[in-house]
Amino acid sequence: MKKLCFLFAGVLLLVAGCSQESEETSGSESTNEDVTLSYMVWDLDQMPALEQIIEEFNTEFPHISIELENTPFSQYWDSLEIAGTGQSLPDVFWMNGPNVKLFAENDMLLPISERVEEDSYDLSPYPEALLELYNVNENQYAIPKDYDTIGLWYNKELFDETSIDYPDESWDWDSLIAAAQKLTNVDEGVYGIAAHLNSQSGFYNTIYQAGGYVIDTENNTAGHNTNEGIEGIKFWVDLIHKYEVSPSIQQMTDNPPTSMFESGNVAMFVSGSWFAPVFATNEYTKDRVDVAQLPSGKEKSTIIHGLGNVISSHTEHPDEAWEFLKFLGSERAAEIQAESGTVIPAYEGIETKWVESLPNFNAQAFIDQLDYAEPLPNSLQTRTWQQIELDYLNKAWTGEVEVEELVDEMVNEIEEILANE
């Protein structure tokens, strides 16, 4: 795989740090001198739990101060890329799957494999899929922080009014379509489901459920134009145009699917575990909605993704940053996150506390899908080819072009990107 310098909005910029060797042992040695580390995240809802984690970290390491900075997600990656050009990345920051290869292969992240081995740090409590996500060229770059899977949120009140049994693990695609048809009452402004154009919460799941794949980075191929890929994509398009049980994409642009679900205008909404704390505090949804496992196609599947904490290769304090990284990945930090109800901690066994923090919902449904979860597809230029996906598939969602008519051209463009990574 060719190593590229940092990619900014499709423009390659040479970065001084591109030629820099990322040596795990470079930088300062651990001392008890006062040190300040910067830690960058993007979620205000998680700030209280993170502040508590930092407070407890400082009881053990009082000489390491942590400056916690929240940057909105809409600005987060641009901020990091700009910081990367000046070798001024935060010492520690959140990383996600679509970006880890881009940062790792441009020497922006400190590999931690040797530190894991030297400290006998136990990675076994974390889901294997997440460890693989943050392993690039056989180097581990992150300790998993949390994870999410995708579930079928549904409005119990609308199901009761239509005398339909609630979704459960026996549901398949046909069950969902049949229920959506009964629940749809356009005259009352109610649709059975919101067939939104979304990769992680939408068509990636159904492509895998159809037995297909999204990308294969070993062979630089994309699977959208296989029979299984087409079937998984058409599932959503058909909900709008064949079965007419979903609002149009224009309606969902004018009024986001989340808002329609939160107001009782759609009965089912496929999305992630990250909505659990949102729906738990919404006056309309907190007692009216619940969640179930995703219906199966030819097989069961759900997309798993999760965040990891990483260390900048530019940090002047790699040893102190490593101590902080270990604490962020500890069982105690996972407990604090779980009790806040904001995210499913990645540390095995602590998920139960997250489930218990959401008594109104069957949140266990998200955990029970781990055995067959597929990691969120990613490569070096994930964001670039994901934008191509959306540009092409939008034409199918509007009904302008049939899925079969566009996938070959779309796949050609994606495979060209993969081949040049």
XYZ file of C-alpha atoms in Angstrom:
421
model
C 0.000 0.000 0.000
C 1.342 3.340 -0.993
C 1.963 5.720 1.832
C 0.314 9.040 1.217
C 0.970 12.291 2.921
C -1.989 13.856 4.658
C -5.104 14.194 2.535
C -7.153 17.367 2.862
C -10.462 17.490 1.015
C -9.018 15.602 -1.890
C -5.848 17.687 -2.061
C -2.550 16.150 -1.120
C -0.399 18.330 1.044
C 3.151 17.514 1.934
C 3.524 17.443 5.633
C 6.792 17.795 7.383
C 5.823 14.969 9.663
C 5.387 12.529 6.802
C 9.003 11.492 6.898
C 9.170 11.391 10.623
C 9.752 8.026 12.166
C 7.221 7.134 14.832
C 9.279 5.453 17.458
C 7.459 4.238 20.496
C 10.328 4.974 22.765
C 11.045 8.472 21.493
C 10.449 11.502 23.696
C 10.667 11.902 27.409
C 11.135 9.115 29.871
C 8.583 8.785 32.619
C 9.407 11.007 35.567
C 7.436 12.588 38.336
C 7.938 16.058 36.922
C 4.771 18.071 36.359
C 3.417 17.420 32.877
C 0.329 18.704 31.072
C -1.341 16.594 28.397
C -4.016 17.804 25.986
C -6.977 15.460 25.376
C -9.380 16.193 22.529
C -12.888 14.718 22.185
C -16.109 15.696 20.393
C -19.119 14.894 22.607
C -20.440 17.347 25.205
C -22.724 14.655 26.658
C -19.674 12.624 27.674
C -17.802 15.490 29.299
C -19.049 14.848 32.877
C -17.947 11.211 32.755
C -14.596 12.153 31.205
C -14.015 14.789 33.874
C -14.649 12.149 36.547
C -12.238 9.755 34.836
C -9.558 12.445 34.754
C -10.173 13.260 38.414
C -9.641 9.626 39.401
C -6.581 9.357 37.131
C -5.070 12.317 38.964
C -5.387 10.577 42.323
C -2.845 8.071 41.007
C -0.864 10.460 38.820
C -1.126 13.908 40.448
C 1.815 15.237 38.437
C 0.026 14.678 35.075
C -2.510 17.410 34.371
C -5.063 16.815 31.634
C -6.499 19.657 29.565
C -9.802 18.299 28.233
C -10.982 19.986 25.028
C -14.339 19.377 23.357
C -14.482 20.154 19.628
C -17.803 19.658 17.790
C -17.739 16.654 15.481
C -18.408 18.896 12.464
C -15.063 20.599 13.093
C -13.161 17.759 14.742
C -11.392 16.151 11.779
C -10.564 19.428 10.083
C -9.050 20.645 13.358
C -6.935 17.517 13.660
C -5.767 17.710 10.054
C -4.724 21.338 10.467
C -2.951 20.455 13.708
C -1.264 17.578 11.922
C 0.348 19.912 9.395
C 1.936 21.865 12.229
C 2.829 18.795 14.256
C 0.652 20.176 17.036
C -1.834 17.378 17.462
C -3.294 16.908 20.950
C -1.273 14.483 23.032
C -4.230 12.105 23.300
C -7.454 12.171 21.267
C -10.430 10.152 20.085
C -10.060 8.178 16.860
C -12.679 6.401 14.758
C -12.557 3.601 12.207
C -12.908 5.628 9.001
C -9.854 7.734 9.887
C -7.427 5.466 11.721
C -5.568 4.226 8.634
C -5.205 7.732 7.248
C -3.637 8.983 10.467
C -1.607 5.848 11.181
C -0.086 5.532 7.730
C 0.914 9.171 7.768
C 2.849 8.710 11.002
C 0.484 10.859 13.023
C -0.178 8.186 15.649
C 2.124 6.501 18.117
C 2.035 2.724 17.716
C 1.482 1.072 21.084
C 2.144 -2.607 20.356
C 5.556 -2.633 22.057
C 4.214 -0.777 25.089
C 1.347 -3.265 25.352
C 3.860 -6.125 25.339
C 6.339 -4.475 27.722
C 3.603 -3.696 30.273
C 1.781 -7.004 29.682
C -1.294 -4.882 29.092
C -4.273 -7.209 28.721
C -6.239 -6.499 25.542
C -8.465 -9.558 25.910
C -11.369 -7.653 27.567
C -12.012 -5.713 24.347
C -14.052 -7.011 21.367
C -11.798 -8.573 18.749
C -13.545 -6.604 15.983
C -12.541 -3.324 17.636
C -8.956 -4.405 18.200
C -8.735 -5.326 14.518
C -10.239 -1.965 13.567
C -7.377 -0.136 15.278
C -4.639 -2.482 14.128
C -2.907 -1.131 11.025
C -0.139 -3.130 9.350
C 0.133 -5.323 12.454
C 0.610 -2.341 14.754
C -1.938 -1.515 17.451
C -2.727 2.195 17.613
C -5.654 2.535 20.021
C -7.147 1.106 23.152
C -10.867 0.721 22.436
C -13.036 3.130 24.404
C -16.590 2.180 23.548
C -18.640 0.584 20.823
C -22.012 0.759 19.185
C -24.155 -1.588 17.162
C -27.310 -0.915 15.170
C -30.814 -1.837 16.344
C -34.450 -1.513 15.309
C -36.076 1.262 17.348
C -39.874 1.082 17.338
C -42.833 2.997 18.727
C -44.777 0.706 21.078
C -47.802 2.973 21.091
C -48.203 2.820 17.303
C -47.686 -0.953 17.349
C -50.359 -1.320 20.042
C -52.832 0.840 18.116
C -52.337 -1.402 15.062
C -52.396 -4.633 17.108
C -48.992 -5.747 15.840
C -46.621 -7.795 17.954
C -43.420 -6.015 18.855
C -40.250 -6.884 16.873
C -38.063 -9.627 18.318
C -35.105 -11.780 17.304
C -37.321 -13.917 15.051
C -38.028 -11.027 12.678
C -36.697 -11.049 9.126
C -36.963 -8.561 6.269
C -40.448 -9.823 5.331
C -41.629 -9.329 8.934
C -40.420 -5.733 8.880
C -42.049 -4.960 5.529
C -45.363 -6.530 6.579
C -45.422 -4.543 9.823
C -44.452 -1.327 8.041
C -47.331 -1.767 5.599
C -49.831 -2.144 8.443
C -48.380 0.796 10.368
C -48.345 3.224 7.442
C -51.251 5.657 7.377
C -50.321 8.490 5.062
C -53.591 10.314 5.720
C -52.594 10.476 9.400
C -49.019 11.405 8.513
C -47.609 8.127 9.839
C -45.110 5.930 7.996
C -44.046 2.441 8.986
C -40.324 3.135 8.810
C -37.820 5.813 7.823
C -35.655 4.429 4.989
C -32.907 6.982 5.382
C -29.815 7.024 3.174
C -27.171 6.050 5.690
C -24.244 3.670 5.436
C -23.495 2.699 9.050
C -27.142 2.708 10.176
C -28.573 1.551 6.891
C -27.386 -0.204 3.768
C -24.090 -1.606 5.113
C -26.154 -3.740 7.520
C -28.441 -5.074 4.811
C -25.584 -5.743 2.377
C -24.033 -8.053 4.973
C -27.459 -9.517 5.837
C -27.849 -10.375 2.145
C -24.519 -12.223 2.295
C -22.481 -9.530 0.570
C -19.597 -7.250 1.437
C -18.815 -3.538 1.119
C -15.076 -3.384 0.340
C -12.232 -5.872 0.241
C -8.968 -4.029 0.884
C -6.878 -7.130 0.168
C -8.091 -7.291 -3.424
C -9.129 -3.626 -3.822
C -12.681 -4.524 -4.742
C -16.098 -3.182 -3.749
C -19.177 -5.383 -3.456
C -22.019 -2.968 -4.124
C -22.624 -4.362 -7.638
C -22.752 -8.021 -6.645
C -26.173 -9.654 -6.440
C -25.967 -9.505 -2.657
C -24.838 -5.879 -2.654
C -27.674 -4.824 -4.932
C -30.171 -6.755 -2.814
C -28.960 -5.065 0.354
C -29.209 -1.592 -1.185
C -32.549 -2.192 -2.891
C -34.085 -3.204 0.426
C -34.128 0.470 1.446
C -35.084 1.906 -1.933
C -38.022 -0.493 -2.151
C -39.341 0.654 1.224
C -39.790 4.098 -0.331
C -40.771 3.388 -3.938
C -42.170 -0.177 -4.064
C -43.868 -0.639 -0.711
C -44.436 3.085 -0.038
C -43.973 2.640 3.713
C -41.310 5.318 4.157
C -41.241 9.078 3.716
C -39.434 10.230 0.590
C -35.827 11.349 0.802
C -37.042 14.927 0.300
C -39.396 14.594 3.268
C -36.532 13.176 5.347
C -34.310 16.065 4.240
C -36.915 18.614 5.297
C -37.648 16.789 8.542
C -34.870 14.445 9.733
C -35.893 10.834 10.436
C -34.908 11.235 14.063
C -37.363 14.105 14.476
C -40.087 12.140 12.690
C -39.533 9.193 15.037
C -39.485 11.444 18.085
C -42.832 12.936 17.064
C -44.597 9.665 16.203
C -44.571 10.211 12.431
C -42.565 7.059 11.751
C -43.078 3.839 13.678
C -39.660 2.249 13.136
C -36.201 3.762 12.918
C -33.015 1.779 12.324
C -30.096 3.376 14.120
C -27.440 2.949 16.729
C -27.107 2.478 20.450
C -25.968 6.105 20.675
C -29.640 7.122 20.547
C -30.459 5.291 23.794
C -29.570 8.204 26.138
C -31.257 10.620 23.718
C -34.546 8.728 23.610
C -34.361 8.061 27.366
C -34.512 11.783 28.105
C -36.974 12.789 25.372
C -40.432 13.361 26.871
C -42.190 11.729 23.914
C -39.960 8.699 23.409
C -38.837 7.788 26.919
C -41.971 5.718 27.674
C -43.223 5.026 24.141
C -40.300 3.433 22.306
C -38.139 0.355 22.645
C -35.483 -1.404 20.618
C -34.933 -4.873 19.164
C -32.212 -6.665 17.240
C -32.072 -5.961 13.528
C -34.254 -8.256 11.394
C -32.310 -10.900 9.500
C -31.958 -11.242 5.745
C -30.297 -14.396 4.496
C -28.268 -14.089 7.656
C -28.061 -11.938 10.756
C -25.704 -8.996 10.808
C -25.171 -5.587 12.305
C -22.403 -3.044 11.939
C -20.152 -2.575 14.934
C -18.042 0.487 15.350
C -16.345 2.052 18.303
C -14.007 4.782 19.295
C -10.479 4.359 20.490
C -8.115 6.590 22.408
C -4.839 7.240 20.572
C -1.554 9.032 21.264
C -0.121 11.589 18.882
C 3.274 10.698 17.425
C 4.181 14.353 18.060
C 3.669 14.226 21.810
C 6.588 15.353 23.931
C 5.352 13.120 26.750
C 4.757 9.630 25.325
C 5.264 7.836 28.645
C 2.777 10.010 30.506
C 0.363 9.782 27.574
C 0.643 5.993 27.693
C -0.216 5.988 31.413
C -3.270 8.131 30.650
C -4.252 5.895 27.721
C -4.121 2.825 29.934
C -6.335 4.471 32.534
C -8.842 5.543 29.850
C -9.027 1.888 28.841
C -9.297 0.561 32.369
C -12.225 -1.264 33.931
C -12.807 1.679 36.278
C -13.018 4.177 33.395
C -15.431 1.813 31.650
C -17.618 1.706 34.764
C -17.807 5.497 34.905
C -18.826 5.655 31.236
C -21.416 2.906 31.670
C -23.054 4.535 34.669
C -23.441 7.751 32.675
C -25.537 5.826 30.120
C -23.926 7.646 27.209
C -21.980 4.844 25.508
C -21.462 1.085 25.680
C -18.010 0.643 27.196
C -15.668 -1.560 25.237
C -14.410 -3.340 28.376
C -16.012 -6.799 28.525
C -18.505 -7.339 31.325
C -19.142 -3.660 32.001
C -21.841 -3.447 29.321
C -24.302 -4.683 31.953
C -24.010 -1.424 33.859
C -24.835 0.481 30.647
C -27.909 -1.720 30.107
C -28.991 -1.153 33.722
C -28.682 2.612 33.246
C -31.443 2.432 30.598
C -34.292 0.573 32.340
C -36.953 1.746 29.873
C -35.366 -0.029 26.915
C -34.274 -3.511 25.926
C -30.743 -2.146 25.523
C -29.399 -5.691 25.830
C -30.468 -6.104 22.184
C -27.402 -4.094 21.128
C -25.078 -6.347 23.154
C -26.644 -9.602 21.966
C -25.676 -8.854 18.366
C -21.935 -8.874 19.042
C -21.457 -12.482 17.926
C -22.309 -11.700 14.310
C -21.350 -8.020 14.098
C -19.305 -6.795 11.131
C -16.729 -4.010 11.637
C -17.512 -0.715 9.951
C -15.711 -0.905 6.562
C -12.708 1.372 6.283
C -9.579 1.979 4.258
C -7.021 4.752 3.887
C -9.435 7.103 2.135
C -12.696 6.008 3.715
C -14.293 9.421 3.692
C -13.556 9.899 -0.011
C -15.223 6.718 -1.243
C -18.063 7.036 1.259
C -18.919 10.390 -0.315
C -18.987 8.667 -3.719
C -21.426 6.122 -2.286
C -23.771 8.844 -1.107
C -23.555 10.857 -4.325
C -24.531 7.855 -6.444
C -27.051 6.255 -4.121
C -28.916 9.500 -3.602
C -30.127 9.090 -7.206
C -31.625 5.705 -6.327
C -33.231 7.014 -3.146
C -34.942 9.808 -5.113
C -36.135 7.289 -7.706
C -34.195 9.012 -10.465
C -32.143 5.889 -11.325
C -32.558 2.191 -10.562
C -29.932 0.709 -8.233
C -28.795 -1.742 -10.909
C -28.104 1.118 -13.312
C -25.632 2.977 -11.127
C -23.686 0.463 -9.046
C -21.146 -0.542 -11.719
C -19.990 3.035 -12.277
C -19.967 3.682 -8.536
C -17.905 0.558 -7.875
C -15.410 1.511 -10.594
C -14.740 4.824 -8.861
C -14.431 3.224 -5.425
C -12.096 0.503 -6.693
C -9.881 3.100 -8.370
C -9.483 4.822 -5.009
C -8.736 1.529 -3.255
C -6.163 0.576 -5.882
C -4.271 3.830 -5.389
C -4.145 3.746 -1.607
